[in-house]
Coordinates of C-alpha atoms in Angstrom, one line a residue:
M23 CA -19.8 52.8 -26.0
D24 CA -21.7 52.6 -29.3
R25 CA -24.2 55.0 -27.8
F26 CA -21.5 57.6 -27.1
A27 CA -20.3 57.2 -30.8
R28 CA -23.9 57.7 -32.0
L29 CA -24.3 60.8 -29.8
V30 CA -21.1 62.3 -31.3
A31 CA -22.3 61.5 -34.9
N32 CA -25.7 63.1 -34.2
M33 CA -24.6 66.2 -32.3
L34 CA -21.7 67.1 -34.6
D35 CA -23.4 65.8 -37.8
V36 CA -20.5 63.6 -38.9
P37 CA -20.8 60.3 -40.8
V38 CA -18.3 58.4 -38.6
A39 CA -17.7 58.6 -34.8
L40 CA -15.4 56.3 -32.7
V41 CA -14.5 55.5 -29.2
A42 CA -10.9 54.4 -29.5
L43 CA -8.8 52.9 -26.7
A44 CA -5.1 52.4 -26.9
E45 CA -3.7 49.0 -25.9
D46 CA -0.3 47.4 -26.3
G47 CA 0.5 47.9 -30.0
R48 CA -3.0 48.3 -31.2
Q49 CA -6.1 50.5 -30.8
V50 CA -9.6 49.0 -30.3
F51 CA -13.0 50.5 -30.9
P52 CA -15.6 49.5 -28.2
G53 CA -17.8 52.3 -29.6
M54 CA -18.4 52.9 -33.3
A55 CA -21.0 54.6 -35.5
G56 CA -21.0 54.8 -39.3
A57 CA -17.8 52.9 -40.0
G58 CA -18.0 50.1 -42.5
Q59 CA -16.0 46.9 -43.0
P60 CA -13.5 45.8 -42.0
W61 CA -13.6 48.2 -39.0
S62 CA -17.1 47.3 -38.0
V63 CA -16.1 43.6 -37.9
S64 CA -12.6 43.6 -36.4
R65 CA -13.0 46.7 -34.3
Q66 CA -9.3 47.1 -34.0
T67 CA -6.2 48.3 -35.9
A68 CA -2.6 49.1 -35.4
L69 CA -1.9 51.9 -33.0
A70 CA 1.3 53.2 -34.7
H71 CA 0.9 56.5 -36.6
S72 CA -2.8 56.6 -35.7
L73 CA -4.7 59.7 -34.8
C74 CA -5.5 58.0 -31.5
E75 CA -1.8 57.5 -30.8
Y76 CA -1.3 61.3 -31.2
V77 CA -4.0 62.1 -28.6
V78 CA -2.7 59.4 -26.2
D79 CA 0.9 60.5 -26.5
S80 CA 0.2 64.3 -26.3
G81 CA -2.7 64.0 -23.8
A82 CA -4.3 66.9 -25.6
P83 CA -7.2 67.3 -28.0
L84 CA -6.5 67.0 -31.7
V85 CA -8.7 69.1 -34.0
V86 CA -7.7 69.4 -37.7
T87 CA -9.5 70.8 -40.7
D88 CA -8.0 68.3 -43.2
A89 CA -6.0 65.3 -41.8
R90 CA -4.7 64.6 -45.3
T91 CA -2.7 67.8 -45.4
D92 CA -1.9 68.4 -41.7
P93 CA 1.7 67.4 -41.1
R94 CA 0.7 65.7 -37.8
T95 CA -1.8 63.4 -39.5
L96 CA -0.6 62.7 -43.0
S97 CA -0.6 58.9 -42.5
G98 CA -2.5 56.5 -40.3
P99 CA -5.3 54.0 -40.5
V100 CA -8.2 56.5 -40.0
V101 CA -6.9 58.7 -42.8
A102 CA -6.1 55.9 -45.2
H103 CA -9.1 53.5 -44.6
L104 CA -11.8 56.0 -43.7
R105 CA -10.5 58.6 -46.1
A106 CA -10.8 61.1 -43.2
A107 CA -10.3 64.8 -43.8
G108 CA -12.0 66.7 -40.9
Y109 CA -11.0 65.1 -37.6
A110 CA -11.6 66.1 -33.9
G111 CA -10.5 63.9 -31.0
M112 CA -10.7 64.4 -27.3
P113 CA -8.7 62.4 -24.7
L114 CA -10.4 59.9 -22.5
V115 CA -8.6 59.7 -19.1
D116 CA -8.8 57.4 -16.0
S117 CA -9.0 58.5 -12.4
H118 CA -5.2 59.0 -12.3
G119 CA -5.1 61.2 -15.4
V120 CA -3.7 58.5 -17.6
V121 CA -5.0 58.9 -21.2
L122 CA -6.8 55.7 -22.2
G123 CA -7.8 56.7 -25.8
A124 CA -9.9 59.3 -27.7
L125 CA -13.5 60.1 -28.5
C126 CA -13.3 61.0 -32.2
A127 CA -15.5 62.7 -34.8
V128 CA -14.5 61.9 -38.5
D129 CA -15.7 63.7 -41.6
P130 CA -14.5 62.7 -45.1
R131 CA -14.6 66.3 -46.2
P132 CA -12.4 69.1 -44.9
R133 CA -14.2 70.8 -42.0
Q134 CA -13.9 73.9 -39.9
W135 CA -14.9 72.9 -36.4
S136 CA -16.9 75.5 -34.5
E137 CA -16.2 76.3 -30.9
R138 CA -19.6 75.0 -30.0
E139 CA -18.9 71.6 -31.7
V140 CA -15.5 71.3 -30.0
Q141 CA -17.1 72.1 -26.6
A142 CA -19.8 69.5 -27.2
L143 CA -17.2 66.9 -28.1
E144 CA -15.2 67.8 -25.0
D145 CA -18.4 67.4 -22.8
L146 CA -19.2 64.0 -24.4
A147 CA -15.6 62.9 -23.9
A148 CA -15.9 63.8 -20.2
A149 CA -19.1 61.7 -19.9
C150 CA -17.5 58.9 -21.8
G151 CA -14.4 59.0 -19.6
A152 CA -16.6 58.9 -16.5
E153 CA -18.3 55.8 -17.8
L154 CA -14.9 54.2 -18.5
R155 CA -13.7 55.0 -15.1
L156 CA -16.9 53.6 -13.6
R157 CA -16.3 50.4 -15.6
I158 CA -12.7 50.2 -14.4
V159 CA -13.8 50.6 -10.8
S160 CA -16.5 48.0 -11.2
R161 CA -14.1 45.6 -12.7
Q162 CA -11.6 46.2 -10.0
A163 CA -14.3 45.6 -7.4
E164 CA -15.4 42.4 -9.2
E165 CA -11.8 41.2 -9.3
A166 CA -11.3 42.2 -5.6
R167 CA -14.5 40.2 -4.7
A168 CA -13.2 37.2 -6.7
E169 CA -9.8 37.5 -5.1
T170 CA -11.4 37.8 -1.6
A171 CA -13.6 34.8 -2.4
A172 CA -10.6 32.8 -3.5
L173 CA -8.7 33.8 -0.4
L174 CA -11.6 32.9 1.7
A175 CA -12.0 29.5 0.0
R176 CA -8.3 28.8 0.5
S177 CA -8.5 29.9 4.1
E178 CA -11.4 27.4 4.5
L179 CA -9.2 24.8 2.8
V180 CA -6.4 25.4 5.3
L181 CA -9.0 25.2 8.1
R182 CA -10.4 22.0 6.7
A183 CA -6.9 20.6 6.5
S184 CA -6.2 21.3 10.1
E185 CA -9.4 19.7 11.2
V186 CA -9.3 16.6 8.9
L187 CA -5.6 15.8 9.3
A188 CA -5.9 16.1 13.1
D189 CA -8.0 13.0 13.2
T190 CA -6.1 10.7 10.8
V191 CA -4.5 7.6 12.3
G192 CA -2.5 6.0 9.4
V193 CA -0.2 6.9 6.6
E194 CA -2.6 5.8 3.9
E195 CA -5.4 7.8 5.5
V196 CA -3.2 10.9 5.6
R197 CA -2.3 10.4 1.9
T198 CA -6.0 10.0 1.0
Q199 CA -7.2 13.1 2.9
V200 CA -4.4 15.4 1.5
G201 CA -5.2 14.2 -2.0
E202 CA -8.9 15.0 -1.6
L203 CA -8.2 18.4 0.0
I204 CA -5.8 19.7 -2.6
T205 CA -7.6 18.2 -5.7
S206 CA -10.8 19.9 -4.7
D207 CA -9.2 23.3 -4.9
L208 CA -6.1 23.4 -7.1
K209 CA -7.3 20.7 -9.5
P210 CA -3.9 18.9 -10.0
V211 CA -3.9 15.6 -11.9
Y212 CA -1.6 14.0 -9.3
V213 CA -1.1 14.4 -5.5
G214 CA 1.1 12.1 -3.6
F215 CA 3.8 11.6 -1.0
S216 CA 7.4 10.6 -1.5
L217 CA 8.4 9.3 2.0
E218 CA 11.8 8.7 3.4
P219 CA 12.2 4.9 4.3
V220 CA 12.0 3.9 7.9
N221 CA 15.1 1.9 8.7
R222 CA 15.6 0.3 12.1
P223 CA 17.8 -2.6 13.3
G224 CA 16.1 -5.9 12.6
R225 CA 13.2 -4.2 10.7
A226 CA 12.5 -4.2 7.0
R227 CA 12.3 -0.9 5.2
R228 CA 8.7 0.3 4.7
Q229 CA 7.6 2.1 1.6
P230 CA 4.3 3.4 0.4
P231 CA 2.3 1.3 -2.1
A232 CA 3.9 1.3 -5.6
E233 CA 0.8 2.8 -7.3
A234 CA 0.8 5.8 -5.0
Q235 CA 4.6 6.2 -5.4
A236 CA 4.7 5.8 -9.2
P237 CA 5.2 9.4 -10.3
Q238 CA 7.9 10.0 -7.7
V239 CA 11.4 9.0 -6.7
D240 CA 12.7 8.0 -3.3
P241 CA 14.0 11.1 -1.5
E242 CA 17.4 9.4 -1.2
E243 CA 17.7 9.6 -5.0
G244 CA 18.5 13.0 -6.6
A245 CA 17.1 13.0 -10.2
W246 CA 13.6 14.1 -9.5
P247 CA 11.9 17.3 -7.9
T248 CA 10.7 15.4 -4.8
A249 CA 14.2 14.4 -4.0
R250 CA 15.5 18.0 -4.5
A251 CA 12.7 19.4 -2.3
V252 CA 13.8 17.1 0.6
Q253 CA 17.5 17.8 0.0
R254 CA 17.1 21.6 -0.1
K255 CA 14.3 21.7 2.4
R256 CA 12.3 24.2 0.3
L257 CA 9.6 24.3 -2.3
V258 CA 10.7 23.2 -5.8
E259 CA 8.9 23.9 -9.1
V260 CA 9.5 22.6 -12.6
H261 CA 7.6 23.6 -15.7
G262 CA 7.9 21.8 -19.0
I263 CA 10.1 19.0 -20.2
D264 CA 13.0 21.3 -21.2
E265 CA 13.3 22.5 -17.7
V266 CA 13.2 18.9 -16.4
R267 CA 15.9 17.8 -18.9
A268 CA 18.2 20.7 -17.9
A269 CA 17.8 20.3 -14.2
Y270 CA 17.4 16.5 -13.8
G271 CA 18.7 14.8 -16.9
R272 CA 17.4 12.8 -19.9
D273 CA 16.0 9.9 -17.8
A274 CA 13.9 12.2 -15.7
A275 CA 12.7 14.0 -18.9
A276 CA 11.7 10.7 -20.5
R277 CA 9.8 9.8 -17.3
W278 CA 8.1 13.2 -17.2
E279 CA 7.0 12.8 -20.8
R280 CA 5.5 9.3 -20.0
L281 CA 3.6 10.8 -17.1
G282 CA 2.1 13.6 -19.2
F283 CA 3.0 16.3 -16.7
A284 CA 3.3 20.0 -17.6
S285 CA 4.0 21.5 -14.2
M286 CA 5.0 20.0 -10.8
V287 CA 5.4 21.6 -7.4
C288 CA 7.1 19.7 -4.5
L289 CA 7.2 20.8 -0.9
P290 CA 9.3 19.2 1.9
L291 CA 7.5 17.4 4.8
A292 CA 9.5 18.4 7.9
G293 CA 8.8 16.4 11.1
T294 CA 9.9 17.5 14.5
R295 CA 12.9 15.2 14.5
R296 CA 13.7 14.4 10.8
M297 CA 12.7 15.1 7.3
L298 CA 9.8 12.8 6.4
G299 CA 9.7 13.2 2.6
A300 CA 8.0 15.4 0.1
L301 CA 4.5 16.4 -1.0
A302 CA 4.1 16.5 -4.8
L303 CA 1.5 18.0 -7.0
A304 CA 1.4 17.8 -10.8
W305 CA -0.7 19.3 -13.6
D306 CA -1.1 18.2 -17.2
T307 CA -1.3 21.9 -18.3
P308 CA 1.1 24.7 -17.3
H309 CA 0.3 26.0 -13.8
R310 CA 2.4 28.4 -11.8
P311 CA 1.1 28.8 -8.2
D312 CA 0.6 32.3 -7.1
L313 CA 1.5 33.7 -3.7
A314 CA -1.8 32.7 -2.1
E315 CA -1.6 29.1 -3.5
R316 CA 2.0 28.8 -2.2
A317 CA 0.8 29.9 1.2
V318 CA -2.0 27.3 1.2
L319 CA 0.4 24.5 0.1
Y320 CA 2.9 25.4 2.8
A321 CA 0.2 25.3 5.4
I322 CA -1.2 21.9 4.2
S323 CA 2.3 20.4 3.9
G324 CA 2.9 21.5 7.6
Y325 CA -0.3 19.9 8.8
A326 CA 0.4 16.8 6.6
A327 CA 3.9 16.4 8.2
Q328 CA 2.4 16.5 11.7
A329 CA -0.2 14.0 10.7
L330 CA 2.4 11.7 9.0
E331 CA 4.7 11.8 12.0
R332 CA 1.8 10.9 14.3
A333 CA 0.6 8.2 11.8
Q334 CA 4.0 6.6 11.5
F335 CA 4.3 6.5 15.3
L336 CA 0.9 4.8 15.5
D337 CA 1.8 2.4 12.7
D338 CA 5.0 1.5 14.6
R339 CA 3.0 0.7 17.7
I340 CA 0.4 -1.3 15.7
D341 CA 3.2 -3.3 14.0
V342 CA 4.6 -4.2 17.5
A343 CA 1.1 -5.2 18.6
R344 CA 0.6 -7.3 15.5
Q345 CA 3.9 -9.1 16.0
L346 CA 3.0 -9.8 19.6
Q347 CA -0.4 -11.0 18.6
E348 CA 0.9 -13.3 15.9
A349 CA 3.7 -14.6 18.1
M350 CA 1.0 -16.0 20.4
L351 CA -0.5 -18.2 17.6
T352 CA 0.6 -21.7 18.4
D353 CA 2.3 -24.2 16.1
L354 CA -0.1 -27.1 16.3
P355 CA 1.1 -30.4 17.8
T356 CA 0.9 -33.6 15.9
I357 CA -1.5 -36.0 17.5
D358 CA -2.2 -39.6 16.4
G359 CA -5.8 -40.0 15.1
L360 CA -6.4 -36.2 14.7
E361 CA -6.1 -33.8 11.8
M362 CA -5.8 -30.3 13.3
T363 CA -5.7 -27.0 11.4
A364 CA -5.9 -23.4 12.4
L365 CA -6.4 -20.1 10.4
Y366 CA -5.9 -16.5 11.5
R367 CA -6.9 -13.5 9.5
P368 CA -6.4 -10.0 10.8
A369 CA -9.0 -7.3 10.4
A370 CA -9.1 -5.5 7.1
A371 CA -8.4 -2.2 9.0
Q372 CA -4.7 -2.5 9.6
D373 CA -4.9 -0.2 12.7
M374 CA -7.1 -2.7 14.5
V375 CA -5.3 -5.1 16.9
G376 CA -7.3 -7.4 19.0
G377 CA -7.1 -10.2 21.5
D378 CA -8.1 -13.1 19.4
W379 CA -6.1 -16.3 19.8
Y380 CA -6.2 -20.1 19.4
D381 CA -4.0 -22.6 21.3
A382 CA -3.3 -26.3 21.3
Y383 CA -0.8 -28.1 23.4
T384 CA -0.3 -31.6 24.8
L385 CA -1.1 -32.6 28.4
N386 CA 0.9 -34.9 30.6
R387 CA -1.9 -37.4 30.8
A388 CA -4.3 -35.3 32.8
K389 CA -7.1 -37.2 34.5
C390 CA -10.6 -36.3 33.4
P391 CA -13.5 -36.4 36.0
D392 CA -14.9 -39.6 34.4
G393 CA -11.6 -41.4 34.5
E394 CA -10.2 -40.8 30.9
T395 CA -6.7 -39.6 30.5
A396 CA -6.7 -36.3 28.5
T397 CA -3.6 -35.8 26.3
L398 CA -4.5 -32.6 24.4
A399 CA -5.9 -29.2 25.4
V400 CA -7.3 -26.7 22.9
T401 CA -8.5 -23.2 23.3
I402 CA -10.1 -20.4 21.3
G403 CA -10.5 -17.0 22.9
D404 CA -11.1 -13.3 22.5
I405 CA -9.9 -10.7 25.0
T406 CA -12.0 -7.5 25.0
G407 CA -10.5 -4.6 23.1
H408 CA -8.7 -3.7 19.9
D409 CA -5.4 -2.2 21.0
M410 CA -2.0 -3.0 22.4
R411 CA -3.4 -3.7 25.8
A412 CA -5.8 -6.3 24.4
A413 CA -2.9 -8.1 22.6
T414 CA -0.8 -8.0 25.8
L415 CA -3.7 -9.4 28.0
M416 CA -4.3 -12.1 25.5
G417 CA -0.7 -13.3 25.9
Q418 CA -1.1 -13.3 29.7
A419 CA -4.4 -15.2 29.5
R420 CA -2.9 -17.8 27.2
S421 CA 0.1 -18.3 29.5
M422 CA -2.1 -18.4 32.7
L423 CA -4.4 -21.0 31.2
R424 CA -1.5 -23.2 30.2
Q425 CA -0.2 -22.9 33.7
A426 CA -3.6 -23.7 35.2
D427 CA -3.8 -26.9 33.2
H428 CA -0.3 -27.8 34.4
D429 CA -1.1 -27.1 38.1
H430 CA -4.5 -28.8 38.1
P431 CA -4.1 -31.9 35.9
D432 CA -7.1 -33.7 37.4
G433 CA -9.8 -31.0 37.4
G434 CA -10.6 -30.8 33.7
P435 CA -11.0 -27.6 31.6
M436 CA -13.5 -26.1 34.0
T437 CA -11.0 -26.1 36.8
A438 CA -8.3 -24.5 34.6
V439 CA -10.7 -21.6 33.7
Q440 CA -11.6 -21.1 37.3
A441 CA -7.9 -20.9 38.2
L442 CA -7.5 -18.3 35.4
E443 CA -10.3 -16.2 37.0
S444 CA -8.8 -16.5 40.4
A445 CA -5.4 -15.3 39.1
N446 CA -7.1 -12.5 37.2
T447 CA -8.7 -11.2 40.4
A448 CA -5.7 -11.9 42.8
L449 CA -3.2 -10.2 40.5
N450 CA -5.6 -7.4 39.5
I451 CA -4.9 -8.0 35.8
N452 CA -8.5 -6.9 34.9
L453 CA -8.7 -8.9 31.7
S454 CA -12.2 -9.7 30.3
G455 CA -13.3 -11.7 27.4
T456 CA -14.7 -15.0 26.2
L457 CA -13.1 -18.4 25.5
V458 CA -13.8 -22.1 24.9
H459 CA -11.3 -24.4 26.7
A460 CA -11.4 -28.1 26.0
H461 CA -9.5 -31.4 26.9
L462 CA -9.5 -34.3 24.5
A463 CA -8.9 -37.9 25.7
P464 CA -8.5 -40.9 23.3
A465 CA -11.3 -43.4 23.2
A466 CA -11.7 -46.8 21.6
D467 CA -13.4 -45.5 18.5
G468 CA -12.5 -41.8 18.5
W469 CA -12.0 -39.2 21.2
T470 CA -13.8 -37.8 24.2
L471 CA -14.2 -34.0 24.3
T472 CA -14.7 -32.2 27.6
W473 CA -15.2 -28.5 27.3
T474 CA -16.3 -25.4 29.1
N475 CA -17.6 -22.2 27.4
A476 CA -17.1 -18.8 29.1
G477 CA -19.5 -16.7 27.0
H478 CA -17.9 -17.5 23.7
P479 CA -19.6 -18.3 20.3
A480 CA -20.7 -21.9 20.4
P481 CA -18.4 -24.5 18.8
L482 CA -19.7 -26.3 15.7
F483 CA -19.7 -30.0 15.5
A484 CA -20.2 -32.0 12.3
R485 CA -20.9 -35.7 12.9
P486 CA -20.7 -38.2 10.0
G487 CA -24.1 -38.9 8.5
T488 CA -25.9 -36.2 10.3
T489 CA -26.2 -32.4 10.1
C490 CA -24.0 -29.9 11.8
E491 CA -24.9 -28.9 15.4
H492 CA -24.1 -26.1 17.8
L493 CA -22.5 -27.0 21.2
D494 CA -24.3 -24.0 22.7
Q495 CA -24.0 -24.8 26.4
H496 CA -22.1 -21.9 28.0
D497 CA -21.5 -20.0 31.2
L498 CA -20.7 -16.3 32.0
L499 CA -17.9 -14.6 30.2
I500 CA -14.6 -13.9 32.1
H501 CA -14.8 -10.4 33.7
P502 CA -13.2 -8.8 36.8
G503 CA -15.6 -9.3 39.7
L504 CA -17.7 -12.0 38.1
H505 CA -17.2 -15.5 39.5
G506 CA -20.2 -17.5 38.4
H507 CA -20.5 -21.2 38.6
R508 CA -18.6 -22.9 35.9
T509 CA -19.8 -26.1 34.2
Q510 CA -18.3 -28.5 31.7
Q511 CA -19.8 -30.9 29.1
R512 CA -18.7 -34.1 27.5
L513 CA -19.1 -35.3 23.9
H514 CA -17.9 -38.3 22.0
L515 CA -16.1 -37.5 18.7
P516 CA -16.4 -40.5 16.4
V517 CA -14.1 -41.1 13.4
G518 CA -15.0 -38.6 10.7
A519 CA -16.3 -36.0 13.1
T520 CA -15.1 -32.4 12.8
L521 CA -15.1 -29.8 15.5
L522 CA -14.8 -26.1 14.7
L523 CA -13.8 -23.4 17.3
Y524 CA -14.0 -19.8 16.1
T525 CA -14.0 -16.2 17.3
D526 CA -16.9 -13.7 16.7
G527 CA -15.1 -12.0 13.9
L528 CA -16.2 -14.9 11.7
V529 CA -19.9 -14.3 12.1
E530 CA -20.4 -10.8 13.3
R531 CA -20.6 -8.3 10.4
P532 CA -22.4 -4.9 10.3
G533 CA -25.8 -5.2 8.7
H534 CA -25.7 -9.1 8.7
D535 CA -27.6 -11.6 10.8
I536 CA -25.3 -13.4 13.2
D537 CA -27.5 -16.5 13.4
A538 CA -27.6 -16.8 9.6
A539 CA -23.8 -16.5 9.5
I540 CA -23.4 -19.3 12.1
Q541 CA -25.8 -21.5 10.1
H542 CA -23.8 -20.8 6.9
A543 CA -20.6 -21.7 8.6
C544 CA -22.2 -24.9 10.0
A545 CA -23.4 -25.9 6.5
L546 CA -20.0 -25.3 5.0
L547 CA -18.4 -27.4 7.7
H548 CA -20.8 -30.3 7.1
E549 CA -20.3 -30.0 3.3
G550 CA -16.6 -30.2 3.6
A551 CA -16.5 -33.5 5.4
D552 CA -14.5 -35.1 2.5
S553 CA -12.3 -32.1 1.8
P554 CA -8.9 -31.3 3.3
L555 CA -9.5 -29.5 6.6
E556 CA -7.3 -26.5 5.5
E557 CA -9.4 -26.0 2.4
V558 CA -12.6 -26.1 4.6
L559 CA -11.3 -23.4 6.8
E560 CA -10.3 -21.1 3.9
T561 CA -13.8 -21.6 2.3
I562 CA -15.6 -20.8 5.6
A563 CA -13.4 -17.7 6.2
D564 CA -13.9 -16.5 2.6
L565 CA -17.7 -17.0 2.4
V566 CA -18.8 -16.2 5.9
A567 CA -16.3 -13.5 7.1
G568 CA -15.8 -12.0 3.6
D569 CA -12.9 -10.3 2.0
T570 CA -12.8 -7.4 4.4
P571 CA -13.6 -8.6 8.0
A572 CA -14.2 -5.8 10.5
D573 CA -12.6 -7.9 13.2
D574 CA -9.9 -10.5 13.5
V575 CA -10.9 -14.0 12.7
A576 CA -9.4 -17.0 14.4
L577 CA -10.4 -20.6 13.5
L578 CA -9.3 -23.9 15.0
A579 CA -10.6 -27.2 13.6
L580 CA -10.1 -30.8 14.6
R581 CA -11.1 -33.9 12.6
V582 CA -11.0 -37.4 13.9
T583 CA -9.2 -39.4 11.1
H584 CA -8.9 -42.9 12.8
P585 CA -9.0 -44.4 16.3
P586 CA -5.9 -43.5 18.3
H587 CA -3.4 -46.2 18.9
A588 CA -3.3 -47.7 22.4
G589 CA -1.4 -45.4 24.6
P590 CA -1.1 -42.5 22.2
V591 CA 2.1 -40.4 22.5
P592 CA 1.4 -36.9 21.2
T593 CA 4.3 -35.1 19.7
A594 CA 4.7 -31.4 20.4
P595 CA 6.2 -29.2 17.6

């Protein structure tokens, strides 16, 4: 634009030339030649009463010999500040014929403009107008490309949402994925759910974690945008504390101020059978979503509602499985001469349910093969799988093994496991897994342990005055169609000895050596000989399995405290 101004100055031999464009209430000078300060610095002035305003309003050229005396141009910034006398201005128009401004030649002396000079200025104005139109089209094309890119990015965001949320399996995973999706594109400072509570007979109300819920209000309450979005079943926006105060009250406004929000958008999460809650986004600077953003948010809220409904259904099933699994964990009997403790820790992933269990129950003086009278049976086991079926089969295996001990009192633990296998085949139950099943009989200076191992991790035995050892004799695991020969072993447990039965969740961790983990557990068992048994189990679980076990961990430990009295009478809980 400065080049056009210089061309005018040179061709018409004037000291000042301007490319002036009219804007709202002002005129700006993108092209300028010969003008001093302050024009050359600010490049703008008021539009009112200017020569440019006359050209824009009339849409016609303005050519005057002396602007100081012409009634059309007596006042104005060009006349006053540039001391203009001779003035010639040609309109600059866009592709629709709208006058954008003027190409001006200014002479401080009165001047008679020749026809050739007026024609030259008109030609230059046509060229300048063409350049302006080209720039407008280029900018429109750039904006269109940017808008297309934004729409494409948001289309990709919706596509990612449909793909990512289709694979979520829990409420917290849905919450995390939605937050990551929206934050990456719209840049809010907060994304979260406000979920309706799940109330059922005999079941506690379930709420999301407090830290995720903090900027929101339960949808049953009315003094917050999330609640209103649920109640009205539509998008709700609030912008600024004054709007919050007017719509939701002083308490809501005080909370809004504490959170540091400037804008908030809430969308209802509509399930197939009921309203699930609301999705909320907040910004710490004013933000009003445009039509495209609203469309994206509606799409994501729809996918999120589907994912939440599915996740809540899965969570319900997992809760039932957990309750079933935990119901199978035995209250340990009280036995004279024995300290007995158990520990069960579920996997860190709350959607994982397994078939781990421990059991201990009294026997009605079952005869051991070598003549002792067993009074206690203990079991540790792990049914294959991490689902509802595994938990259910675990309950069946536990019950069948108890029944087998009752029906075969003189065969020892090996016979009971064989009876379990026979029932598994005959009834087509198709359970598979591993277990250690043992009978204990009182002896003069301790207890006699008789056990059989069906493919399970070897029990650990800490004898007083010696190191810990593995009882690693074992047979085939339990599996449909496998009926290998079962064996059983015997071991004397003196006073002070400790026996640890455990499931593989204790020692199997991704990226860790299982043998090293077993050695670690064995060392901790030996070191804890003088510590309360409950503390020993907690220490082993903490240090060997870690804070976030990938699988359930079940531990059952027995310590011989003193020789049992003659004719011990065990007491069941």
